[in-house]
PDB file of C-alpha atoms in Angstrom:
ATOM      1  CA  GLN A 689      48.579 104.976 103.156  1.00 89.00           C
ATOM      2  CA  VAL A 690      51.392 105.852 105.528  1.00 93.00           C
ATOM      3  CA  GLN A 691      54.431 108.076 104.765  1.00 96.00           C
ATOM      4  CA  LEU A 692      57.650 107.686 106.497  1.00 97.00           C
ATOM      5  CA  VAL A 693      60.554 109.986 106.413  1.00 96.00           C
ATOM      6  CA  GLU A 694      63.995 109.189 107.798  1.00 97.00           C
ATOM      7  CA  SER A 695      66.759 111.457 108.812  1.00 97.00           C
ATOM      8  CA  GLY A 696      69.968 111.422 110.810  1.00 97.00           C
ATOM      9  CA  GLY A 697      72.310 109.171 108.915  1.00 98.00           C
ATOM     10  CA  GLY A 698      75.837 110.179 108.239  1.00 98.00           C
ATOM     11  CA  LEU A 699      79.586 109.346 108.462  1.00 98.00           C
ATOM     12  CA  VAL A 700      81.101 108.404 111.873  1.00 98.00           C
ATOM     13  CA  GLN A 701      84.156 106.727 113.075  1.00 98.00           C
ATOM     14  CA  ALA A 702      84.321 103.453 114.934  1.00 98.00           C
ATOM     15  CA  GLY A 703      82.969 103.964 118.393  1.00 98.00           C
ATOM     16  CA  GLY A 704      80.976 106.897 117.546  1.00 98.00           C
ATOM     17  CA  SER A 705      77.222 107.529 117.763  1.00 98.00           C
ATOM     18  CA  LEU A 706      74.251 108.584 115.466  1.00 98.00           C
ATOM     19  CA  ARG A 707      70.712 109.201 116.088  1.00 98.00           C
ATOM     20  CA  LEU A 708      68.172 108.358 113.458  1.00 98.00           C
ATOM     21  CA  SER A 709      64.617 109.713 113.313  1.00 98.00           C
ATOM     22  CA  CYS A 710      61.618 108.664 111.453  1.00 97.00           C
ATOM     23  CA  VAL A 711      58.323 110.714 111.089  1.00 97.00           C
ATOM     24  CA  ALA A 712      55.167 109.051 110.172  1.00 95.00           C
ATOM     25  CA  SER A 713      52.142 110.612 108.516  1.00 94.00           C
ATOM     26  CA  GLY A 714      48.977 109.589 106.810  1.00 92.00           C
ATOM     27  CA  GLN A 715      46.591 106.868 107.935  1.00 87.00           C
ATOM     28  CA  THR A 716      48.887 105.720 110.926  1.00 86.00           C
ATOM     29  CA  SER A 717      46.037 104.479 113.178  1.00 86.00           C
ATOM     30  CA  SER A 718      46.186 100.781 111.932  1.00 89.00           C
ATOM     31  CA  THR A 719      49.840 100.601 112.451  1.00 92.00           C
ATOM     32  CA  TYR A 720      50.751  97.579 114.596  1.00 93.00           C
ATOM     33  CA  ALA A 721      54.515  98.176 114.713  1.00 95.00           C
ATOM     34  CA  MET A 722      57.197 100.458 113.424  1.00 95.00           C
ATOM     35  CA  GLY A 723      60.763  99.696 113.158  1.00 96.00           C
ATOM     36  CA  TRP A 724      64.230  99.839 111.538  1.00 98.00           C
ATOM     37  CA  PHE A 725      65.773  97.568 108.948  1.00 98.00           C
ATOM     38  CA  ARG A 726      69.124  97.956 107.363  1.00 98.00           C
ATOM     39  CA  GLN A 727      70.806  96.692 104.223  1.00 98.00           C
ATOM     40  CA  ALA A 728      74.501  96.694 103.524  1.00 97.00           C
ATOM     41  CA  PRO A 729      75.937  96.135 100.008  1.00 92.00           C
ATOM     42  CA  GLY A 730      75.792  92.683  99.008  1.00 94.00           C
ATOM     43  CA  LYS A 731      73.796  91.636 101.908  1.00 96.00           C
ATOM     44  CA  GLU A 732      69.916  91.125 102.337  1.00 95.00           C
ATOM     45  CA  ARG A 733      67.939  93.403 104.420  1.00 96.00           C
ATOM     46  CA  GLU A 734      68.025  92.546 108.149  1.00 97.00           C
ATOM     47  CA  PHE A 735      65.855  93.554 111.157  1.00 98.00           C
ATOM     48  CA  VAL A 736      67.460  96.061 113.535  1.00 98.00           C
ATOM     49  CA  ALA A 737      64.814  97.071 115.968  1.00 98.00           C
ATOM     50  CA  ALA A 738      60.922  97.664 116.132  1.00 97.00           C
ATOM     51  CA  ILE A 739      58.342  98.884 118.532  1.00 96.00           C
ATOM     52  CA  ARG A 740      54.918  97.477 118.972  1.00 95.00           C
ATOM     53  CA  TRP A 741      52.965 100.663 118.992  1.00 91.00           C
ATOM     54  CA  ARG A 742      50.296 100.088 121.352  1.00 91.00           C
ATOM     55  CA  SER A 743      52.045  98.056 124.099  1.00 94.00           C
ATOM     56  CA  GLY A 744      55.475  99.871 123.748  1.00 94.00           C
ATOM     57  CA  ILE A 745      57.401  96.681 123.687  1.00 96.00           C
ATOM     58  CA  ILE A 746      60.666  96.971 121.740  1.00 97.00           C
ATOM     59  CA  ASP A 747      62.578  94.264 120.042  1.00 97.00           C
ATOM     60  CA  TYR A 748      66.158  94.307 119.078  1.00 98.00           C
ATOM     61  CA  ALA A 749      68.312  92.322 116.891  1.00 98.00           C
ATOM     62  CA  ASP A 750      70.985  90.460 118.723  1.00 98.00           C
ATOM     63  CA  SER A 751      73.740  92.186 116.804  1.00 97.00           C
ATOM     64  CA  VAL A 752      72.608  95.457 118.259  1.00 98.00           C
ATOM     65  CA  LYS A 753      71.501  94.742 121.825  1.00 97.00           C
ATOM     66  CA  GLY A 754      73.182  96.966 124.329  1.00 97.00           C
ATOM     67  CA  ARG A 755      74.352  99.406 121.593  1.00 98.00           C
ATOM     68  CA  PHE A 756      71.180 100.606 119.837  1.00 98.00           C
ATOM     69  CA  THR A 757      68.099 102.136 121.513  1.00 98.00           C
ATOM     70  CA  LEU A 758      64.814 102.814 119.987  1.00 98.00           C
ATOM     71  CA  SER A 759      62.423 105.337 121.370  1.00 97.00           C
ATOM     72  CA  ARG A 760      59.309 107.206 120.412  1.00 95.00           C
ATOM     73  CA  ASP A 761      57.687 110.554 120.641  1.00 93.00           C
ATOM     74  CA  ASN A 762      53.809 109.739 120.433  1.00 88.00           C
ATOM     75  CA  ALA A 763      52.840 113.363 120.024  1.00 89.00           C
ATOM     76  CA  LYS A 764      55.252 113.785 116.993  1.00 91.00           C
ATOM     77  CA  ASN A 765      54.366 110.361 115.405  1.00 91.00           C
ATOM     78  CA  THR A 766      58.164 109.905 115.433  1.00 95.00           C
ATOM     79  CA  ILE A 767      60.599 107.107 116.470  1.00 96.00           C
ATOM     80  CA  TYR A 768      64.235 107.220 116.928  1.00 98.00           C
ATOM     81  CA  LEU A 769      67.137 105.086 116.805  1.00 98.00           C
ATOM     82  CA  GLN A 770      70.005 105.974 118.948  1.00 98.00           C
ATOM     83  CA  MET A 771      73.127 104.059 117.757  1.00 98.00           C
ATOM     84  CA  ASN A 772      76.162 103.973 119.987  1.00 98.00           C
ATOM     85  CA  SER A 773      79.419 102.154 119.805  1.00 98.00           C
ATOM     86  CA  LEU A 774      79.081 101.920 116.105  1.00 98.00           C
ATOM     87  CA  GLN A 775      81.336  99.445 114.071  1.00 98.00           C
ATOM     88  CA  PRO A 776      82.112  99.229 110.396  1.00 97.00           C
ATOM     89  CA  GLU A 777      79.825  96.288 110.143  1.00 97.00           C
ATOM     90  CA  ASP A 778      76.866  98.638 111.026  1.00 98.00           C
ATOM     91  CA  THR A 779      77.392 100.423 107.670  1.00 98.00           C
ATOM     92  CA  ALA A 780      74.207 100.185 105.752  1.00 98.00           C
ATOM     93  CA  VAL A 781      71.297 102.112 104.501  1.00 98.00           C
ATOM     94  CA  TYR A 782      68.769 102.174 107.359  1.00 98.00           C
ATOM     95  CA  SER A 783      65.048 102.338 106.663  1.00 98.00           C
ATOM     96  CA  CYS A 784      62.148 102.985 108.608  1.00 98.00           C
ATOM     97  CA  ALA A 785      59.137 100.664 108.079  1.00 97.00           C
ATOM     98  CA  ALA A 786      55.603 100.260 109.313  1.00 96.00           C
ATOM     99  CA  THR A 787      53.414  97.229 109.410  1.00 95.00           C
ATOM    100  CA  ARG A 788      49.678  96.580 109.840  1.00 93.00           C
ATOM    101  CA  LEU A 789      50.209  92.692 110.512  1.00 92.00           C
ATOM    102  CA  PHE A 790      51.157  91.166 113.733  1.00 90.00           C
ATOM    103  CA  VAL A 791      54.699  90.895 112.529  1.00 88.00           C
ATOM    104  CA  ILE A 792      57.845  92.200 113.915  1.00 90.00           C
ATOM    105  CA  PHE A 793      60.932  90.613 112.493  1.00 92.00           C
ATOM    106  CA  THR A 794      60.132  89.986 108.774  1.00 93.00           C
ATOM    107  CA  ALA A 795      60.777  92.799 106.302  1.00 94.00           C
ATOM    108  CA  ASN A 796      58.529  91.310 103.622  1.00 93.00           C
ATOM    109  CA  ALA A 797      55.596  91.759 106.217  1.00 91.00           C
ATOM    110  CA  TYR A 798      55.974  95.547 106.450  1.00 94.00           C
ATOM    111  CA  ASP A 799      53.645  97.596 104.283  1.00 92.00           C
ATOM    112  CA  TYR A 800      55.384 101.137 104.203  1.00 96.00           C
ATOM    113  CA  TRP A 801      58.855 102.190 103.867  1.00 97.00           C
ATOM    114  CA  GLY A 802      60.763 105.362 104.214  1.00 97.00           C
ATOM    115  CA  GLN A 803      63.456 106.472 101.509  1.00 97.00           C
ATOM    116  CA  GLY A 804      66.310 105.227 103.821  1.00 97.00           C
ATOM    117  CA  THR A 805      69.317 107.109 105.175  1.00 97.00           C
ATOM    118  CA  GLN A 806      72.933 106.010 104.806  1.00 98.00           C
ATOM    119  CA  VAL A 807      75.030 105.264 107.862  1.00 98.00           C
ATOM    120  CA  THR A 808      78.747 104.731 107.182  1.00 98.00           C
ATOM    121  CA  VAL A 809      81.173 103.787 109.903  1.00 98.00           C
ATOM    122  CA  SER A 810      84.921 104.251 109.207  1.00 97.00           C
ATOM    123  CA  SER A 811      87.744 102.601 110.944  1.00 93.00           C
TER     124      SER A 811
END
């Protein structure tokens, strides 16, 4: 079992920035990747970014490339998502997830999820 706790969401104006954090605990040794997904009202959950834990390779959705940066602190079992140049279309509940499978982009393949943190971007 893996427990994930996100924080850092909030309300910002368009063009602003937020930094999300996700702390992992429990049986994390078998985790292949950790990442971020988001879900806006009326929309399906979509991939944002993920890190392959062992290699450190990071993948981003095309919609956030150049604006969002995922990083990690191994000692703290924590990943971060620095979000810059936020736009209203980025408004969503952002969730941290972990998977044991060799899968990066598919939400259904992730085994563990945090509670989610709301990000709202106003015009």
